Short mmCIF file of C-alpha atoms and ligand atoms in Angstrom, two decimals:
data_model
loop_
_atom_site.label_atom_id
_atom_site.label_comp_id
_atom_site.label_asym_id
_atom_site.label_seq_id
_atom_site.Cartn_x
_atom_site.Cartn_y
_atom_site.Cartn_z
CA UNK A 1 10.94 -9.78 11.09
CA UNK A 2 7.51 -9.51 10.03
CA UNK A 3 6.22 -12.04 7.36
CA UNK A 4 3.91 -10.32 4.99
CA UNK A 5 1.10 -11.57 2.57
CA UNK A 6 0.64 -8.90 -0.21
CA UNK A 7 -2.85 -9.19 -1.99
CA UNK A 8 -2.60 -7.14 -5.03
CA UNK A 9 1.21 -7.13 -5.11
CA UNK A 10 1.42 -6.05 -8.97
CA UNK A 11 -0.63 -2.78 -8.30
CA UNK A 12 0.52 0.68 -7.21
CA UNK A 13 0.02 -0.06 -3.65
CA UNK A 14 1.74 -3.27 -3.92
CA UNK A 15 4.69 -1.63 -5.55
CA UNK A 16 5.13 0.91 -3.03
CA UNK A 17 4.82 -1.76 -0.17
CA UNK A 18 7.53 -3.91 -1.87
CA UNK A 19 9.79 -0.87 -2.36
CA UNK A 20 9.56 -0.56 1.55
CA UNK A 21 10.14 -4.32 1.97
CA UNK A 22 13.26 -4.23 -0.33
CA UNK A 23 14.79 -1.25 1.77
CA UNK A 24 14.19 -3.12 5.14
CA UNK A 25 15.25 -6.86 4.50
CA UNK A 26 16.07 -7.19 8.20
CA UNK A 27 12.42 -6.15 9.09
CA UNK A 28 10.23 -7.72 6.53
CA UNK A 29 9.89 -10.97 4.54
CA UNK A 30 7.35 -11.88 1.91
CA UNK A 31 5.32 -14.98 2.65
CA UNK A 32 2.84 -14.78 -0.24
CA UNK A 33 1.96 -12.53 -3.25
CA UNK A 34 -1.10 -12.35 -5.36
CA UNK A 35 -2.16 -10.78 -8.63
CA UNK A 36 -5.29 -10.54 -10.57
CA UNK A 37 -4.22 -11.21 -14.12
CA UNK A 38 -0.44 -9.94 -14.69
CA UNK A 39 1.28 -13.34 -14.31
CA UNK A 40 4.38 -11.79 -15.87
CA UNK A 41 4.76 -9.25 -13.27
CA UNK A 42 3.96 -11.58 -10.57
CA UNK A 43 6.51 -14.19 -11.76
CA UNK A 44 9.16 -11.27 -11.73
CA UNK A 45 8.24 -10.26 -8.23
CA UNK A 46 8.36 -14.00 -7.05
CA UNK A 47 12.02 -14.28 -8.30
CA UNK A 48 12.99 -11.05 -6.33
CA UNK A 49 11.17 -11.32 -3.27
CA UNK A 50 11.02 -15.14 -2.83
CA UNK A 51 7.64 -15.80 -1.26
CA UNK A 52 6.60 -19.29 -0.29
CA UNK A 53 3.43 -18.91 -2.40
CA UNK A 54 1.89 -16.95 -5.22
CA UNK A 55 -1.67 -16.72 -6.47
CA UNK A 56 -3.09 -15.56 -9.47
CA UNK A 57 -6.91 -14.74 -9.43
CA UNK A 58 -7.30 -15.47 -13.27
CA UNK A 59 -7.38 -19.25 -13.71
CA UNK A 60 -6.56 -18.77 -17.35
CA UNK A 61 -3.19 -17.27 -16.37
CA UNK A 62 -2.17 -20.38 -14.10
CA UNK A 63 -0.30 -22.32 -16.72
CA UNK A 64 1.85 -19.34 -17.85
CA UNK A 65 2.58 -18.42 -14.33
CA UNK A 66 3.44 -22.00 -13.23
CA UNK A 67 5.70 -22.52 -16.30
CA UNK A 68 7.51 -19.11 -15.54
CA UNK A 69 8.21 -20.24 -12.03
CA UNK A 70 8.99 -23.86 -12.94
CA UNK A 71 11.97 -24.89 -10.79
CA UNK A 72 11.68 -22.25 -8.29
CA UNK A 73 10.84 -22.94 -4.71
CA UNK A 74 7.41 -21.43 -4.77
CA UNK A 75 3.92 -22.94 -4.54
CA UNK A 76 1.79 -21.63 -7.41
CA UNK A 77 -2.05 -21.59 -7.35
CA UNK A 78 -4.93 -19.95 -8.90
CA UNK A 79 -8.60 -18.79 -8.57
CA UNK A 80 -10.69 -17.12 -5.90
CA UNK A 81 -10.66 -19.89 -3.40
CA UNK A 82 -6.83 -20.17 -3.53
CA UNK A 83 -6.77 -16.32 -3.02
CA UNK A 84 -8.95 -16.58 0.24
CA UNK A 85 -7.01 -19.67 1.25
CA UNK A 86 -3.50 -17.84 1.01
CA UNK A 87 -4.87 -14.93 2.89
CA UNK A 88 -5.56 -17.31 5.82
CA UNK A 89 -2.12 -18.78 5.83
CA UNK A 90 0.06 -17.80 8.79
CA UNK A 91 1.71 -14.35 8.40
CA UNK A 92 2.37 -11.45 10.69
CA UNK A 93 0.47 -8.92 8.48
CA UNK A 94 -1.79 -9.19 5.34
CA UNK A 95 -1.53 -6.11 3.01
CA UNK A 96 -4.88 -5.71 1.40
CA UNK A 97 -4.17 -3.97 -1.95
CA UNK A 98 -6.58 -5.53 -4.48
CA UNK A 99 -8.76 -3.04 -6.17
CA UNK A 100 -12.61 -3.27 -5.87
CA UNK A 101 -14.93 -5.58 -4.29
CA UNK A 102 -13.02 -8.57 -5.42
CA UNK A 103 -10.68 -7.93 -2.58
CA UNK A 104 -13.35 -8.46 -0.06
CA UNK A 105 -13.14 -12.25 0.20
CA UNK A 106 -9.43 -12.59 0.98
CA UNK A 107 -9.44 -9.67 3.18
CA UNK A 108 -12.31 -10.92 5.26
CA UNK A 109 -10.47 -14.31 5.35
CA UNK A 110 -7.44 -12.78 6.79
CA UNK A 111 -9.38 -10.85 9.56
CA UNK A 112 -11.43 -14.02 10.30
CA UNK A 113 -8.11 -15.98 10.70
CA UNK A 114 -6.99 -13.22 13.28
CA UNK A 115 -4.14 -11.76 11.18
CA UNK A 116 -3.74 -8.10 11.14
CA UNK A 117 -4.68 -6.49 7.90
CA UNK A 118 -2.89 -3.33 6.48
CA UNK A 119 -5.94 -2.07 4.55
CA UNK A 120 -5.86 -0.09 1.23
CA UNK A 121 -8.78 -1.99 -0.36
CA UNK A 122 -11.40 0.62 0.72
CA UNK A 123 -14.15 -1.19 -1.43
CA UNK A 124 -14.04 -4.26 0.94
CA UNK A 125 -15.00 -1.92 3.84
CA UNK A 126 -17.55 0.01 1.94
CA UNK A 127 -19.31 -3.25 0.77
CA UNK A 128 -19.13 -5.46 4.02
CA UNK A 129 -17.75 -3.01 6.77
CA UNK A 130 -20.06 -4.26 9.45
CA UNK A 131 -19.13 -7.83 8.91
CA UNK A 132 -15.37 -6.94 8.68
CA UNK A 133 -15.32 -4.99 11.79
CA UNK A 134 -17.28 -7.49 13.61
CA UNK A 135 -14.97 -10.26 12.49
CA UNK A 136 -12.03 -7.95 13.58
CA UNK A 137 -13.73 -7.48 17.12
CA UNK A 138 -14.27 -11.32 17.34
CA UNK A 139 -10.76 -12.38 16.26
CA UNK A 140 -8.69 -9.36 17.69
CA UNK A 141 -7.19 -8.84 14.23
CA UNK A 142 -5.92 -5.19 13.93
CA UNK A 143 -7.29 -3.05 10.86
CA UNK A 144 -4.53 -0.53 10.04
CA UNK A 145 -5.55 1.89 7.44
CA UNK A 146 -3.26 2.50 4.62
CA UNK A 147 -5.49 4.95 2.89
CA UNK A 148 -3.50 8.16 3.28
CA UNK A 149 -6.42 9.92 5.05
CA UNK A 150 -7.51 7.14 7.32
CA UNK A 151 -3.97 6.45 8.19
CA UNK A 152 -3.76 10.29 9.19
CA UNK A 153 -6.78 10.08 11.33
CA UNK A 154 -5.44 6.77 12.83
CA UNK A 155 -2.23 8.59 13.83
CA UNK A 156 -3.99 11.53 15.48
CA UNK A 157 -7.15 9.83 17.01
CA UNK A 158 -6.95 9.76 20.74
CA UNK A 159 -10.17 9.43 22.80
CA UNK A 160 -12.87 8.78 20.41
CA UNK A 161 -15.65 9.90 22.77
CA UNK A 162 -14.03 13.48 22.81
CA UNK A 163 -13.99 13.77 19.10
CA UNK A 164 -16.29 16.36 17.64
CA UNK A 165 -15.45 15.98 14.02
CA UNK A 166 -13.24 13.92 11.70
CA UNK A 167 -12.19 15.69 8.27
CA UNK A 168 -10.76 13.98 5.33
CA UNK A 169 -8.95 16.09 2.83
CA UNK A 170 -9.41 15.73 -0.93
CA UNK A 171 -7.16 17.03 -3.65
CA UNK A 172 -10.05 17.81 -5.72
CA UNK A 173 -8.61 15.79 -8.63
CA UNK A 174 -7.84 16.92 -12.09
CA UNK A 175 -11.11 18.75 -12.85
CA UNK A 176 -11.31 20.69 -9.48
CA UNK A 177 -11.77 23.94 -11.41
CA UNK A 178 -13.48 22.72 -14.63
CA UNK A 179 -17.10 23.86 -15.31
CA UNK A 180 -19.54 20.93 -15.43
CA UNK A 181 -20.20 21.25 -19.11
CA UNK A 182 -16.60 20.98 -19.99
CA UNK A 183 -16.37 17.54 -18.10
CA UNK A 184 -18.82 15.93 -20.39
CA UNK A 185 -15.80 15.83 -23.11
CA UNK A 186 -12.91 14.68 -20.76
CA UNK A 187 -11.05 11.64 -21.94
CA UNK A 188 -9.88 8.60 -19.74
CA UNK A 189 -6.40 9.83 -20.19
CA UNK A 190 -7.16 13.18 -18.70
CA UNK A 191 -8.97 11.78 -15.85
CA UNK A 192 -6.48 9.17 -14.73
CA UNK A 193 -3.75 12.01 -14.58
CA UNK A 194 -3.95 12.89 -10.86
CA UNK A 195 -2.39 16.19 -9.96
CA UNK A 196 -0.81 15.02 -6.82
CA UNK A 197 -0.77 11.31 -6.41
CA UNK A 198 0.36 8.43 -8.69
CA UNK A 199 -2.08 5.76 -8.38
CA UNK A 200 -3.98 2.86 -10.22
CA UNK A 201 -6.59 3.52 -12.88
CA UNK A 202 -9.83 2.96 -10.80
CA UNK A 203 -8.84 5.08 -7.83
CA UNK A 204 -7.60 7.89 -10.13
CA UNK A 205 -10.99 8.06 -11.69
CA UNK A 206 -12.87 7.88 -8.52
CA UNK A 207 -10.48 10.72 -7.40
CA UNK A 208 -11.58 12.85 -10.47
CA UNK A 209 -15.46 12.34 -9.76
CA UNK A 210 -14.70 12.71 -5.93
CA UNK A 211 -16.41 9.17 -5.54
CA UNK A 212 -13.16 8.20 -3.88
CA UNK A 213 -13.74 10.78 -1.00
CA UNK A 214 -17.38 9.37 -0.66
CA UNK A 215 -16.01 5.85 -0.53
CA UNK A 216 -13.66 7.15 2.02
CA UNK A 217 -16.21 8.63 4.36
CA UNK A 218 -17.97 5.18 4.40
CA UNK A 219 -14.51 3.59 5.15
CA UNK A 220 -13.92 6.05 7.99
CA UNK A 221 -17.42 5.49 9.46
CA UNK A 222 -16.46 1.89 9.76
CA UNK A 223 -12.98 2.35 10.99
CA UNK A 224 -13.50 5.00 13.49
CA UNK A 225 -17.09 4.57 15.00
CA UNK A 226 -18.20 8.21 14.82
CA UNK A 227 -21.66 9.30 13.63
CA UNK A 228 -21.98 10.07 9.78
CA UNK A 229 -22.63 13.63 10.62
CA UNK A 230 -19.37 13.91 12.35
CA UNK A 231 -17.50 12.97 9.10
CA UNK A 232 -16.54 15.94 6.77
CA UNK A 233 -14.39 16.55 3.53
CA UNK A 234 -12.31 19.47 3.07
CA UNK A 235 -10.63 20.16 -0.50
CA UNK A 236 -6.91 20.72 -0.13
CA UNK A 237 -5.31 20.73 -3.58
CA UNK A 238 -1.66 20.61 -2.44
CA UNK A 239 -2.36 17.02 -0.70
CA UNK A 240 -0.07 17.81 2.26
CA UNK A 241 -2.53 17.73 5.14
CA UNK A 242 -4.13 14.37 4.88
CA UNK A 243 -6.71 14.36 7.86
CA UNK A 244 -7.81 16.33 10.72
CA UNK A 245 -9.52 15.39 14.00
CA UNK A 246 -11.22 18.29 16.06
CA UNK A 247 -11.87 17.53 19.67
CA UNK A 248 -14.58 18.85 21.92
CA UNK A 249 -12.28 21.48 23.50
CA UNK A 250 -11.75 22.95 20.04
CA UNK A 251 -8.13 21.56 19.48
CA UNK A 252 -7.66 20.16 16.02
CA UNK A 253 -4.99 17.51 15.33
CA UNK A 254 -3.81 17.07 11.95
CA UNK A 255 -1.27 14.81 10.05
CA UNK A 256 0.93 16.17 7.30
CA UNK A 257 3.25 14.50 4.99
CA UNK A 258 4.38 14.47 1.37
CA UNK A 259 1.90 12.91 -1.14
CA UNK A 260 3.84 9.53 -1.38
CA UNK A 261 1.93 6.37 -0.43
CA UNK A 262 5.06 5.01 1.11
CA UNK A 263 4.74 7.17 4.26
CA UNK A 264 1.11 5.71 5.35
CA UNK A 265 2.27 2.30 4.14
CA UNK A 266 5.34 2.51 6.24
CA UNK A 267 3.24 3.42 9.15
CA UNK A 268 0.98 0.42 8.76
CA UNK A 269 3.71 -1.98 8.14
CA UNK A 270 5.97 -1.02 11.07
CA UNK A 271 3.10 -0.16 13.54
CA UNK A 272 3.41 0.15 16.55
CA UNK A 273 6.85 1.37 15.67
CA UNK A 274 8.19 3.50 12.89
CA UNK A 275 10.72 2.83 9.99
CA UNK A 276 12.65 5.43 7.99
CA UNK A 277 11.48 6.16 4.25
CA UNK A 278 13.25 7.72 1.50
CA UNK A 279 10.46 10.09 0.70
CA UNK A 280 11.07 13.91 0.09
CA UNK A 281 10.64 15.83 3.40
CA UNK A 282 8.09 18.77 3.74
CA UNK A 283 9.59 22.19 3.48
CA UNK A 284 6.72 24.27 4.93
CA UNK A 285 8.71 27.57 4.51
CA UNK A 286 9.10 26.82 0.92
CA UNK A 287 5.46 25.70 0.54
CA UNK A 288 4.36 28.97 2.31
CA UNK A 289 0.71 28.56 2.44
CA UNK A 290 -1.84 25.74 2.84
CA UNK A 291 -4.99 26.13 0.95
CA UNK A 292 -8.46 24.62 1.56
CA UNK A 293 -11.82 25.12 0.04
CA UNK A 294 -15.43 23.49 0.38
CA UNK A 295 -16.11 20.48 -2.12
CA UNK A 296 -18.59 21.49 -4.79
CA UNK A 297 -21.40 18.71 -4.59
CA UNK A 298 -23.15 20.16 -7.69
CA UNK A 299 -20.26 19.76 -10.09
CA UNK A 300 -19.15 16.41 -8.41
CA UNK A 301 -22.54 14.54 -7.51
CA UNK A 302 -20.89 11.37 -6.72
CA UNK A 303 -19.83 12.83 -3.24
CA UNK A 304 -23.33 13.63 -2.46
CA UNK A 305 -24.50 10.32 -3.58
CA UNK A 306 -21.96 8.46 -1.20
CA UNK A 307 -22.86 10.81 1.69
CA UNK A 308 -26.56 9.86 1.11
CA UNK A 309 -25.67 6.15 0.82
CA UNK A 310 -23.76 6.60 4.28
CA UNK A 311 -26.69 8.23 5.95
CA UNK A 312 -29.22 5.53 4.65
CA UNK A 313 -26.88 2.67 5.54
CA UNK A 314 -28.08 -0.77 4.93
CA UNK A 315 -26.96 -2.20 1.52
CA UNK A 316 -26.93 1.34 -0.01
CA UNK A 317 -22.94 1.64 0.10
CA UNK A 318 -22.71 -1.86 -1.37
CA UNK A 319 -25.00 -0.73 -4.24
CA UNK A 320 -23.08 2.67 -4.72
CA UNK A 321 -19.85 0.75 -4.95
CA UNK A 322 -21.00 -1.97 -7.38
CA UNK A 323 -22.55 0.51 -9.81
CA UNK A 324 -19.52 2.78 -9.49
CA UNK A 325 -17.15 -0.19 -10.29
CA UNK A 326 -19.22 -0.83 -13.47
CA UNK A 327 -19.42 2.73 -14.45
CA UNK A 328 -15.76 3.42 -14.10
CA UNK A 329 -14.84 0.38 -16.01
CA UNK A 330 -17.22 1.44 -18.81
CA UNK A 331 -15.64 5.06 -18.80
CA UNK A 332 -12.15 3.71 -18.94
CA UNK A 333 -13.24 1.57 -21.83
CA UNK A 334 -14.55 4.53 -23.67
CA UNK A 335 -18.19 3.26 -23.48
CA UNK A 336 -19.53 6.06 -21.39
CA UNK A 337 -18.75 9.85 -20.81
CA UNK A 338 -17.24 11.10 -17.57
CA UNK A 339 -20.55 12.72 -16.27
CA UNK A 340 -22.32 9.38 -16.97
CA UNK A 341 -20.45 7.77 -14.09
CA UNK A 342 -22.40 9.40 -11.45
CA UNK A 343 -25.44 9.38 -13.55
CA UNK A 344 -25.27 5.51 -13.64
CA UNK A 345 -24.70 5.29 -10.00
CA UNK A 346 -27.62 7.62 -9.17
CA UNK A 347 -29.94 5.53 -11.48
CA UNK A 348 -28.87 2.26 -9.99
CA UNK A 349 -29.37 3.46 -6.36
CA UNK A 350 -32.83 4.69 -7.37
CA UNK A 351 -33.66 1.34 -8.95
CA UNK A 352 -32.51 -0.82 -6.20
CA UNK A 353 -34.37 -1.61 -3.05
CA UNK A 354 -32.67 -1.41 0.34
CA UNK A 355 -31.98 -4.31 2.58
CA UNK A 356 -29.52 -4.86 5.43
CA UNK A 357 -27.03 -7.43 4.36
CA UNK A 358 -26.65 -9.97 7.13
CA UNK A 359 -24.00 -12.23 5.55
CA UNK A 360 -21.35 -12.34 2.94
CA UNK A 361 -23.77 -14.11 0.87
CA UNK A 362 -26.22 -11.19 1.13
CA UNK A 363 -23.45 -8.82 0.29
CA UNK A 364 -22.51 -10.77 -2.88
CA UNK A 365 -26.04 -11.05 -3.96
CA UNK A 366 -26.70 -7.33 -3.72
CA UNK A 367 -23.33 -6.56 -5.45
CA UNK A 368 -24.26 -8.85 -8.25
CA UNK A 369 -27.73 -7.35 -8.77
CA UNK A 370 -26.37 -3.75 -8.48
CA UNK A 371 -23.88 -4.71 -11.20
CA UNK A 372 -26.55 -5.97 -13.46
CA UNK A 373 -28.73 -2.88 -13.02
CA UNK A 374 -25.73 -0.59 -13.49
CA UNK A 375 -24.76 -2.65 -16.83
CA UNK A 376 -28.35 -1.86 -18.15
CA UNK A 377 -27.88 2.00 -17.35
CA UNK A 378 -24.33 1.86 -19.04
CA UNK A 379 -26.03 0.34 -22.22
CA UNK A 380 -28.66 2.97 -22.01
CA UNK A 381 -26.12 5.73 -21.56
CA UNK A 382 -24.25 4.59 -24.55
CA UNK A 383 -27.47 5.15 -26.65
CA UNK A 384 -28.48 8.47 -25.39
CA UNK A 385 -27.21 11.55 -23.68
CA UNK A 386 -28.16 9.99 -20.32
CA UNK A 387 -26.33 12.28 -17.98
CA UNK A 388 -27.82 15.19 -19.87
CA UNK A 389 -31.37 13.92 -19.44
CA UNK A 390 -30.83 13.19 -15.66
CA UNK A 391 -29.40 16.64 -15.05
CA UNK A 392 -32.29 18.21 -16.87
CA UNK A 393 -34.60 16.05 -14.98
P1 NDP B 1 -3.94 -1.08 -9.11
O1 NDP B 1 -4.95 -1.15 -10.08
O2 NDP B 1 -2.73 -0.46 -9.21
O3 NDP B 1 -3.61 -2.62 -8.41
C1 NDP B 1 -4.79 -3.52 -8.21
C2 NDP B 1 -4.25 -4.82 -7.67
O4 NDP B 1 -5.29 -5.70 -7.52
C3 NDP B 1 -3.26 -5.53 -8.74
O5 NDP B 1 -2.32 -6.18 -8.17
C4 NDP B 1 -4.35 -6.37 -9.60
O6 NDP B 1 -3.78 -7.44 -10.30
C5 NDP B 1 -5.14 -6.85 -8.51
N1 NDP B 1 -6.41 -7.31 -8.93
C6 NDP B 1 -7.32 -6.54 -9.92
N2 NDP B 1 -8.44 -7.20 -10.12
C7 NDP B 1 -8.36 -8.44 -9.35
C8 NDP B 1 -9.32 -9.43 -9.05
N3 NDP B 1 -10.39 -9.65 -9.46
N4 NDP B 1 -8.90 -10.36 -8.20
C9 NDP B 1 -7.69 -10.41 -7.65
N5 NDP B 1 -6.75 -9.30 -7.69
C10 NDP B 1 -7.14 -8.35 -8.55
O7 NDP B 1 -4.70 -0.44 -7.82
P2 NDP B 1 -4.11 0.45 -6.57
O8 NDP B 1 -2.90 -0.27 -6.06
O9 NDP B 1 -4.12 1.88 -6.98
O10 NDP B 1 -5.21 0.25 -5.52
C11 NDP B 1 -5.46 -0.89 -4.77
C12 NDP B 1 -6.37 -0.47 -3.64
O11 NDP B 1 -5.81 0.51 -2.77
C13 NDP B 1 -7.85 0.14 -4.15
O12 NDP B 1 -8.82 -0.29 -3.18
C14 NDP B 1 -7.39 1.68 -3.99
O13 NDP B 1 -8.74 2.23 -3.79
C15 NDP B 1 -6.60 1.63 -2.57
N6 NDP B 1 -5.78 2.82 -2.55
C16 NDP B 1 -4.83 2.94 -3.36
C17 NDP B 1 -4.02 4.09 -3.35
C18 NDP B 1 -3.02 4.35 -4.29
O14 NDP B 1 -2.17 5.12 -4.18
N7 NDP B 1 -2.87 3.56 -5.28
C19 NDP B 1 -4.13 5.07 -2.13
C20 NDP B 1 -5.05 4.59 -1.32
C21 NDP B 1 -5.99 3.63 -1.29
P3 NDP B 1 -3.24 -7.24 -11.79
O15 NDP B 1 -1.90 -6.31 -11.75
O16 NDP B 1 -2.94 -8.48 -12.03
O17 NDP B 1 -4.42 -6.66 -12.41
#
């Protein structure tokens, strides 16, 4: 029996994880569940999965959550410190499925406590990958990737010293074939409609801009220890091949599977074993052909921005991530246009200096400064055709 702590239990990855838990009651039990604000859903999950502890990050939601769970045998707490504390409590695996840099403190807390982490929260690695991997090396905590591409690489990675290239596939998102001018008018509702995966709003927008693939390159660099120039991206609209490793002898090992997050999550939950899942099986004869194409970095400049941040290192990935979180939130709220997401990120990167974050405090400081700068560009973008000016410039 593995005891799980699920950070971000009310989200899309949280739901897929809990689906697998419910199907395997003899293998998994739930020690703790957390959410950001959604106390109603968290209370429902607590009644179903009977954890010892639930934590809501939003302190204003504590009273409602505590009242909803009054009389239940569960400890209820709230706030950022409680979130990090629950991640350190004894468990066999912490599933890190909070969205954004908000997931960094509890995820790092789990790693520092030596607890294996099944990692979906890519932003935590993008912001503080060196701190996270150093802590994992120190405590021996395994980092098991849930992101489908990284989980694919994890499955086919043999001897790292014989790897010549690691390729992450990208669906290309909903605007893969759309001319750049037309993207100026796309709405949040269109952008969250991913063609192959069903996911939370932020990662869906990141997939539409291809920033998601850029964040994943940075994530892969931290996880797999290869040089940035050994990492590549291939657009594969069918989302059936999730990642490929090319070895020095010319062999390429790839992992295939249906576009259902329960496959990589099941792999991470059961590792080093495997468990059955109810997902639809691949019928390659019916599929017939697998299609691939190069990503278009002119129409999707966010990918190039992330690649440059990876190559430059230091705090550039943290700045990129913070600016992107601000810009995506502004787009989802209708405050800026789709093209302005990458424009805000580019302007923030240009405006910020580059330093090497040595501690978690440095990361938070950089993250906070980058968010403040990005907010200024969001305000400016609202007032003018900012993306158009930048493209012209
Ligand atoms: P969702 O938006 O569906 O869920 C996010 C979860 O994080 C929710 O439980 C939410 O709580 C919680 N949360 C949000 N803000 C905070 C905060 N400030 N403090 C604490 N908890 C918070 O996201 P996804 O499940 O789609 O994605 C989660 C992570 O996994 C992301 O990093 C994403 O990039 C990665 N990922 C997701 C995939 C997917 O298929 N969805 C695939 C691969 C990676 P509440 O519900 O209360 O807001």
